[in-house]
Coordinates of C-alpha atoms in Angstrom, one line a residue:
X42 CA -28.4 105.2 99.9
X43 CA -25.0 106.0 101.6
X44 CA -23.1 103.5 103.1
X45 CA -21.7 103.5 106.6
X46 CA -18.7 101.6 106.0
X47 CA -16.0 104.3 103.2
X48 CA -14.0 102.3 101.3
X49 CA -10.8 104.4 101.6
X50 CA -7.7 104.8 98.8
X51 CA -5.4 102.3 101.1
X52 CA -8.1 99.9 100.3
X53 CA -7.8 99.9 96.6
X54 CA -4.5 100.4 96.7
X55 CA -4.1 96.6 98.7
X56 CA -6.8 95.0 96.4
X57 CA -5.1 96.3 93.2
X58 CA -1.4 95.7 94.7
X59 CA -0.5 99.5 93.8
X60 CA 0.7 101.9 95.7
X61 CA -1.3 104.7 97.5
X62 CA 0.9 107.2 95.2
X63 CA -0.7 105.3 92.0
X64 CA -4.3 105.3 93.3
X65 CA -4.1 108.9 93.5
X66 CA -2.4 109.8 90.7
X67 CA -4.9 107.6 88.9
X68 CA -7.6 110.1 89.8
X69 CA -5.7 113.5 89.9
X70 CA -2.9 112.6 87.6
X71 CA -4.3 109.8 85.2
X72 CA -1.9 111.0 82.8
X73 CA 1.1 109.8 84.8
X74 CA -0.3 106.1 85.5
X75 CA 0.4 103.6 83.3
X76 CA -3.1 102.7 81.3
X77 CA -3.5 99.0 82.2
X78 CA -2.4 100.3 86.2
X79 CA -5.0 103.0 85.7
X80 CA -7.6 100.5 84.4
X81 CA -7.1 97.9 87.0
X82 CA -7.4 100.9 89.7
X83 CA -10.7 101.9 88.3
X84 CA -12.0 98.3 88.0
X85 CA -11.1 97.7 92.0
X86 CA -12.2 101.5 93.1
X87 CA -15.6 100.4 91.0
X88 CA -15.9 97.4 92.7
X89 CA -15.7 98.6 96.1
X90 CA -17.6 102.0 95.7
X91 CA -14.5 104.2 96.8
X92 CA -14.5 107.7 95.5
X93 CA -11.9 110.0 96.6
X94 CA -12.7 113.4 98.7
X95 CA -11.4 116.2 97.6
X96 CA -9.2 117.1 100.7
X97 CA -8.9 116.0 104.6
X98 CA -11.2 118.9 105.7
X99 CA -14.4 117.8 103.1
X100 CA -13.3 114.4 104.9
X101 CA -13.1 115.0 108.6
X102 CA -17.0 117.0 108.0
X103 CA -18.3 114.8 105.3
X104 CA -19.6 117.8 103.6
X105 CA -18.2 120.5 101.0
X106 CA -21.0 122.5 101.2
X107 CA -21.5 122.7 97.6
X108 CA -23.2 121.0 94.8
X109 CA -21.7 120.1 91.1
X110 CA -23.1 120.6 87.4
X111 CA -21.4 118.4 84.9
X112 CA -22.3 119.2 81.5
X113 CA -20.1 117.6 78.1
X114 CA -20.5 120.4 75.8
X115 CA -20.8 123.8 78.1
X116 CA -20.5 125.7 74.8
X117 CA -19.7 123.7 71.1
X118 CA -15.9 125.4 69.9
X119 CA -15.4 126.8 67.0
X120 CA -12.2 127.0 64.9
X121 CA -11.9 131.1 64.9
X122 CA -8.1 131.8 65.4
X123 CA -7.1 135.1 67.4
X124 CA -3.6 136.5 67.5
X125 CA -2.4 138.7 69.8
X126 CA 0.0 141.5 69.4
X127 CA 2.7 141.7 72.2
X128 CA 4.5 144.5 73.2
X129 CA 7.2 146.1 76.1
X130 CA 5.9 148.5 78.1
X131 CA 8.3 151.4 80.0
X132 CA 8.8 149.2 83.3
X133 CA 9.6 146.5 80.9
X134 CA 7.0 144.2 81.8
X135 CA 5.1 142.4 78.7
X136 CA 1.8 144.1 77.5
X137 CA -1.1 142.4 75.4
X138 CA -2.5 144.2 73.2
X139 CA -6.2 142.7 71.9
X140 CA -7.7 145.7 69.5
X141 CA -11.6 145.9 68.9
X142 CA -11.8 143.7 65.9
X143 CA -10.4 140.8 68.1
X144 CA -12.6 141.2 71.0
X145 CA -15.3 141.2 68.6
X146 CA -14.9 138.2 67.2
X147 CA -14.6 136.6 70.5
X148 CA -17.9 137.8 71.6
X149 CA -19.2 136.8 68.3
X150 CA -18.0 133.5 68.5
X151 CA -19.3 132.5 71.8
X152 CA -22.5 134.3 71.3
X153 CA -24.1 132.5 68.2
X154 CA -26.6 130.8 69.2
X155 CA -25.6 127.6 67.2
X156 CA -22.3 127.9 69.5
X157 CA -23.9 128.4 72.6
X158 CA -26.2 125.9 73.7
X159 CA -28.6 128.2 76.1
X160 CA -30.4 124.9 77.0
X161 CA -27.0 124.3 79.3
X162 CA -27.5 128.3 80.1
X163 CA -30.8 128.1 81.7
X164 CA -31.1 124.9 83.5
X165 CA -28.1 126.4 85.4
X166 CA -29.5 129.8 85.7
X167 CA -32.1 127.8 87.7
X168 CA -29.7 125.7 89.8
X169 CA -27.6 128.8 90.4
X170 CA -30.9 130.5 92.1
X171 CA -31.8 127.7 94.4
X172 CA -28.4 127.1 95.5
X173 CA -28.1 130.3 96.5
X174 CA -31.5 129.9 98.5
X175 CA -30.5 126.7 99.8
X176 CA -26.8 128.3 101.0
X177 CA -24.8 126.3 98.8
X178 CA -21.8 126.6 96.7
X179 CA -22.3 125.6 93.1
X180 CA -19.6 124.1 91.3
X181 CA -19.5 123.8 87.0
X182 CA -17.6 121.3 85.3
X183 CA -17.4 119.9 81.8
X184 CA -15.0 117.1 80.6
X185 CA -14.2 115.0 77.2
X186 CA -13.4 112.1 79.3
X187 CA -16.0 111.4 81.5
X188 CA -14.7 107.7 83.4
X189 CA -11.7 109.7 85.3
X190 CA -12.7 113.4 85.5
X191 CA -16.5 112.7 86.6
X192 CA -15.4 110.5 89.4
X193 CA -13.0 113.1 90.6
X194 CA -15.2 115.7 90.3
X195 CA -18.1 114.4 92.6
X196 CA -15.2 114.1 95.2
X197 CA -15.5 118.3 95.3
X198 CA -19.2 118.2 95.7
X199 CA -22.0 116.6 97.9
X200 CA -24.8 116.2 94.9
X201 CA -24.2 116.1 91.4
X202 CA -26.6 116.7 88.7
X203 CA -25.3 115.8 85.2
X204 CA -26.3 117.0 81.9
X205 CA -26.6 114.5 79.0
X206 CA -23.9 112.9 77.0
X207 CA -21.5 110.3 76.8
X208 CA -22.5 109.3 80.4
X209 CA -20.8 106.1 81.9
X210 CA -23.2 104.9 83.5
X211 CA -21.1 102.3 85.5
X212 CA -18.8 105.4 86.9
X213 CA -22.1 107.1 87.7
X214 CA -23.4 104.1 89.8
X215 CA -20.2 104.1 91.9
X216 CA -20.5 107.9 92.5
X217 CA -24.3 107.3 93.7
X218 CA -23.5 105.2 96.3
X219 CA -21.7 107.6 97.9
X220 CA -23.4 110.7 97.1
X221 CA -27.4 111.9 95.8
X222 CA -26.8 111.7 91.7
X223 CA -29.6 113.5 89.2
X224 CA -29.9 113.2 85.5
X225 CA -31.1 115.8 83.7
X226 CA -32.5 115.1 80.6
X227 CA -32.1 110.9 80.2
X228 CA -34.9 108.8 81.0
X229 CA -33.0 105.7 79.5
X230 CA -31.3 104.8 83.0
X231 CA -32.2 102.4 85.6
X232 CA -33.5 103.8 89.1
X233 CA -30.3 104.6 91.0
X234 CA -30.5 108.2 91.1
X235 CA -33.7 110.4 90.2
X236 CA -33.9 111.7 86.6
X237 CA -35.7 115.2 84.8
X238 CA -37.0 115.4 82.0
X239 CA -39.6 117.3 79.3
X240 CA -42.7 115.6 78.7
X241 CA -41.9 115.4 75.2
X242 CA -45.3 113.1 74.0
X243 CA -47.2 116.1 75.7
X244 CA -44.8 118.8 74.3
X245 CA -45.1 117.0 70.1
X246 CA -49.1 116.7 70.5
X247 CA -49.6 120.2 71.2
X248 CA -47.1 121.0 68.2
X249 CA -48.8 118.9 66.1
X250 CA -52.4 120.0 67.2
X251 CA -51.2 123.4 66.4
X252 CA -49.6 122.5 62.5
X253 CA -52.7 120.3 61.5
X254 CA -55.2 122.7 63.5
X255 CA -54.2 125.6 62.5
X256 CA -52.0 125.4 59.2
X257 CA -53.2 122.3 57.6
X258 CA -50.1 120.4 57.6
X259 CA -50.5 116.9 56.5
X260 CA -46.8 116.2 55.5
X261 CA -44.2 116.2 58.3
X262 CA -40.3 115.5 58.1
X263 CA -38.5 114.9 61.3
X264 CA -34.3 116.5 61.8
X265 CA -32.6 115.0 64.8
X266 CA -30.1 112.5 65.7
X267 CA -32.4 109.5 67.1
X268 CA -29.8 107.9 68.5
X269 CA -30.4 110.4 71.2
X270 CA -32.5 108.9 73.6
X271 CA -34.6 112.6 73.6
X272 CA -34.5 112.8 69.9
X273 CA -35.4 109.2 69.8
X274 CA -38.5 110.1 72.2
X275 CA -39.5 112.8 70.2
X276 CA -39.4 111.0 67.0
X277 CA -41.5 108.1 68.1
X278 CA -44.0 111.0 69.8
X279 CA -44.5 112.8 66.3
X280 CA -45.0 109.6 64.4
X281 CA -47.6 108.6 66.9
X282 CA -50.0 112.0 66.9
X283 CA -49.5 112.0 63.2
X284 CA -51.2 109.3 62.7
X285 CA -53.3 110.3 65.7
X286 CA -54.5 112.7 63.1
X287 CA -54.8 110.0 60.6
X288 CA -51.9 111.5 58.1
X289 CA -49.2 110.2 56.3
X290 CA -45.5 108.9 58.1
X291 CA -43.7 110.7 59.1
X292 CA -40.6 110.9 57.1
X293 CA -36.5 110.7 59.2
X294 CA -35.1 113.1 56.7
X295 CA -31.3 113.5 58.6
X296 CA -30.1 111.8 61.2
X297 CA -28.6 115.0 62.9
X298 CA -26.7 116.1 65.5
X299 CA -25.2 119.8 65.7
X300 CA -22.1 118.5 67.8
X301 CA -21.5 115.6 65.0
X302 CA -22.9 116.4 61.6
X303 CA -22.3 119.6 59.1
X304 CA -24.3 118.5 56.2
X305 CA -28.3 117.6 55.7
X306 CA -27.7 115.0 53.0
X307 CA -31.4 113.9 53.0
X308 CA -32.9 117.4 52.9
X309 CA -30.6 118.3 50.4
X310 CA -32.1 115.0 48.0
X311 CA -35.9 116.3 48.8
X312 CA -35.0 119.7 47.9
X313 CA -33.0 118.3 44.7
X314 CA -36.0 115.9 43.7
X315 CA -38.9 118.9 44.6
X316 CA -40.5 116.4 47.6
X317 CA -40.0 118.8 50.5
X318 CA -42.5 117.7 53.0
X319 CA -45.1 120.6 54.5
X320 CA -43.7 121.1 57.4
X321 CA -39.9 120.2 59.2
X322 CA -39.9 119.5 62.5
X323 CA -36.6 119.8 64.7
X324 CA -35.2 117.8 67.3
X325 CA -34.0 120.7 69.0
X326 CA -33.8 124.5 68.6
X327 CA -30.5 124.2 67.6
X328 CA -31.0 122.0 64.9
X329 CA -33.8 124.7 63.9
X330 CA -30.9 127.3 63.4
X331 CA -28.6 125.0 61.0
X332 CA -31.6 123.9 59.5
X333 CA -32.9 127.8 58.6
X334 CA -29.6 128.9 57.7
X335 CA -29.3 125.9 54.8
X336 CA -32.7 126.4 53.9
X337 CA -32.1 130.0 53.1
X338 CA -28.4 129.4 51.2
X339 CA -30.6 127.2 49.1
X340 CA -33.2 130.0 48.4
X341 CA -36.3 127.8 50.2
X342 CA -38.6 130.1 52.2
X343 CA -39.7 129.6 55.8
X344 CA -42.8 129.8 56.0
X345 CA -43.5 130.1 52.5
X346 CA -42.5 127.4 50.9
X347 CA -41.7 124.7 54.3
X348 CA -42.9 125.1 58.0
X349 CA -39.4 124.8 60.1
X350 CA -40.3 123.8 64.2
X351 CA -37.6 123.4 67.1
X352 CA -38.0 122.2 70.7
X353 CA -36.8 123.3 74.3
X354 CA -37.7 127.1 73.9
X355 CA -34.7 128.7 74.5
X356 CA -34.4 132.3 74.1
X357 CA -32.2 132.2 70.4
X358 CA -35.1 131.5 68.5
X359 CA -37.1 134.6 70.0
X360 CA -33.9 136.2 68.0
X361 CA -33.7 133.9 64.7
X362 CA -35.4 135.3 61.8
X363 CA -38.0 134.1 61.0
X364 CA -38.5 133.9 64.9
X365 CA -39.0 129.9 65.8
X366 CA -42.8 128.4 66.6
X367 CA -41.5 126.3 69.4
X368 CA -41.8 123.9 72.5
X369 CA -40.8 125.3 75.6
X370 CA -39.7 122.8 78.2
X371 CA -39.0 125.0 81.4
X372 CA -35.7 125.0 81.7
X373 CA -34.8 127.1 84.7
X374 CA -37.8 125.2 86.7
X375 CA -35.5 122.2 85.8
X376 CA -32.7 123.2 87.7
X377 CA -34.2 124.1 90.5
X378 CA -35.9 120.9 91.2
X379 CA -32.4 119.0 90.7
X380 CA -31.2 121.2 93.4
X381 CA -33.8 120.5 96.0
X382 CA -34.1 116.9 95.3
X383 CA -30.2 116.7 95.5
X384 CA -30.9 118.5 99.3
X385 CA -33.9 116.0 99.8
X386 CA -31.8 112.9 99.2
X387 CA -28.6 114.3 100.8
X388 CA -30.9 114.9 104.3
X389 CA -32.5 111.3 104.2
X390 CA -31.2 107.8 104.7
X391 CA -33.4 106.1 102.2
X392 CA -35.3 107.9 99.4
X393 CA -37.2 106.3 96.6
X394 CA -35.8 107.8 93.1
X395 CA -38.3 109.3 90.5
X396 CA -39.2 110.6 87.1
X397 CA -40.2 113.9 87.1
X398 CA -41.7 114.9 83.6
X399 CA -41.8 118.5 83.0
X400 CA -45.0 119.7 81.4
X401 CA -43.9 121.3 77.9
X402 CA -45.7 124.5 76.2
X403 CA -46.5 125.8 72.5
X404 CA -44.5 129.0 71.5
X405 CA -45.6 129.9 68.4
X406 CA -42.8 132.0 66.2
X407 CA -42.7 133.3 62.1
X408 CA -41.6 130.2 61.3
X409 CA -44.7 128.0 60.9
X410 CA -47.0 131.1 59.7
X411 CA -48.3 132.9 63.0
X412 CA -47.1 136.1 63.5
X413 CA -45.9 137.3 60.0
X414 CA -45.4 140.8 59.5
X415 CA -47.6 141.8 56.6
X416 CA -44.6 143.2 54.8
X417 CA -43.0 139.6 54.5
X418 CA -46.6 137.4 53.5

């Protein structure tokens, strides 16, 4: 996997007639290069697999003794503003004052579960643990522009696991010649680097078993952004055990994504036109929440009157209301098989890269009809 041969920055900078000034500033300062300059350093650093270390030590050993996380939305933002009140205190140093209703909505704001996407949370709980084990230094990192920052990230780290998102993929294949690379959560790659993911077919048939089992559902709407290769997956895996089950289609009621989209436009027009379908099932548990809290502003009742379902398991919709029937994919199990195969690759010369599809479980919450208190039938 790793070559012998490391293309160093004096290399690029005598391919791309630059000097050694510009090829690092076009990875530690890519503000400061001029864009074409910066492109043409990028192209010629692709092109010969050179990605820089992160100082003369991690050089000299080869090793930083840590591993990196690199997600693209560690937490979604919100546009909450908080002042703060300034003040002189008797040595005549400047004190900050931040009183309880501020703090509060801080906590509030990067608590709610629609903010916080715990999916991130527990795959790196998991990571976190087996580093530890393992002796390793774990190192976090989220950008908004993944073609400079990624690359100069994975100089810090020997492994990188990487969450999806607006991944480029060509960056990525430069980084994995030089270091073991995991995706977490794509399955749309090619073989350079191993990949984890939830068996979502498995995970949609024991949903679906359960709806058409249990409740009698014979009408399903699908909520999720299937541009998404995971949404996409899950999409197709619904459509094909519903008419496993010999039902109807299934119906793509919004094209949604939490980080992209603040209106269901589609499940506004069935609500409008009285052709809400039995049951609504959810890309993600995310989704679930946004898709709950319209339901209820527009005075539909879950599970009265439309079964709501999310997937990945994560522990928000154990505190929604109506609690969220679910699919768990195990999450913290996730990160600790990117760390170890991170180690596995990092130890071996030549390893073959591999799937690994997480089995997927049925929680079953309020929201498709188990578990209803008497008081709210």
């Amino acid at each position: 996997m790793m070559n012998s041969s490391r293309p160093t920055l004096y290399d690029v900078a005598r391919l791309a007639e630059v000097s050694t000034a510009t090829v690092s500033f076009t990875f530690s300062k890519p503000d400061r290069v001029k864009p074409a300059t910066r492109d043409l350093v990028l192209k010629i650093a692709g092109e010969i697999g050179y990605v820089p270390r992160a100082s003369a030590r991690d050089l000299a050993r080869g090793k930083t003794g840590a591993l990196g996380l690199y997600s693209f939305d560690l937490f979604l933002e919100t546009q909450t503003d908080i002042s703060i009140r300034n003040s002189i205190s008797a040595s005549g140093h400047t004190e900050h004052f931040v009183d309880s209703n501020m703090t509060k909505c801080m906590e509030e704001e990067i608590s709610y579960p629609k903010q916080f996407p715990l999916y991130v949370d527990e795959i790196q709980r998991g990571f976190e643990i087996e580093c530890r084990k393992q002796g390793l230094a774990l190192i976090l990192s989220s950008s908004g522009n993944p073609k400079v920052d990624l690359r100069d990230f994975a100089s810090r780290v020997d492994g990188l696991a990487v969450f999806p998102g607006n991944i480029d993929l060509a960056t990525l294949s430069v980084i994995a010649k030089r270091i073991p690379v995991v995706l977490l959560s794509r399955f749309d790659a090619g073989f350079e680097w191993d990949r984890i993911v939830a068996d979502n077919a498995g995970g949609m048939k024991i949903l679906v078993d359960h709806l058409t089992d249990v409740h009698n559902i014979t009408s399903f709407g699908f909520i999720g952004d299937t541009d998404f290769p995971e949404y996409a997956e899950r999409f197709t895996a619904l459509k094909n055990c519903v008419e496993t089950h010999a039902h109807s289609a299934v119906e793509l009621v919004d094209s949604y994504d939490p980080n992209k989209n603040s209106e269901f436009s589609g499940l506004e027009n069935l609500i409008k036109t009285g052709s809400l379908p039995e049951s609504l099932v959810c890309g993600s548990d995310q989704i679930a929440f946004h898709v709950l809290d319209f339901l209820k502003d527009k005075g539909i009742h879950v599970p009265g009157d439309v079964i709501v379902t999310g997937f990945d398991g994560i522990l928000a919709g154990r505190l929604s209301s109506p609690k969220l029937t679910t699919v768990r994919q195990p999450m913290e199990a996730m990160g600790i098989l990117a760390v170890r195969l991170l180690v596995e690759h990092s130890k071996a010369k030549e390893t073959p890269f591999s799937v690994y599809r997480m089995a997927t479980q049925l929680i079953t919450g309020e929201s498709c009809g188990c578990n209803v208190p008497n008081s709210q039938k």
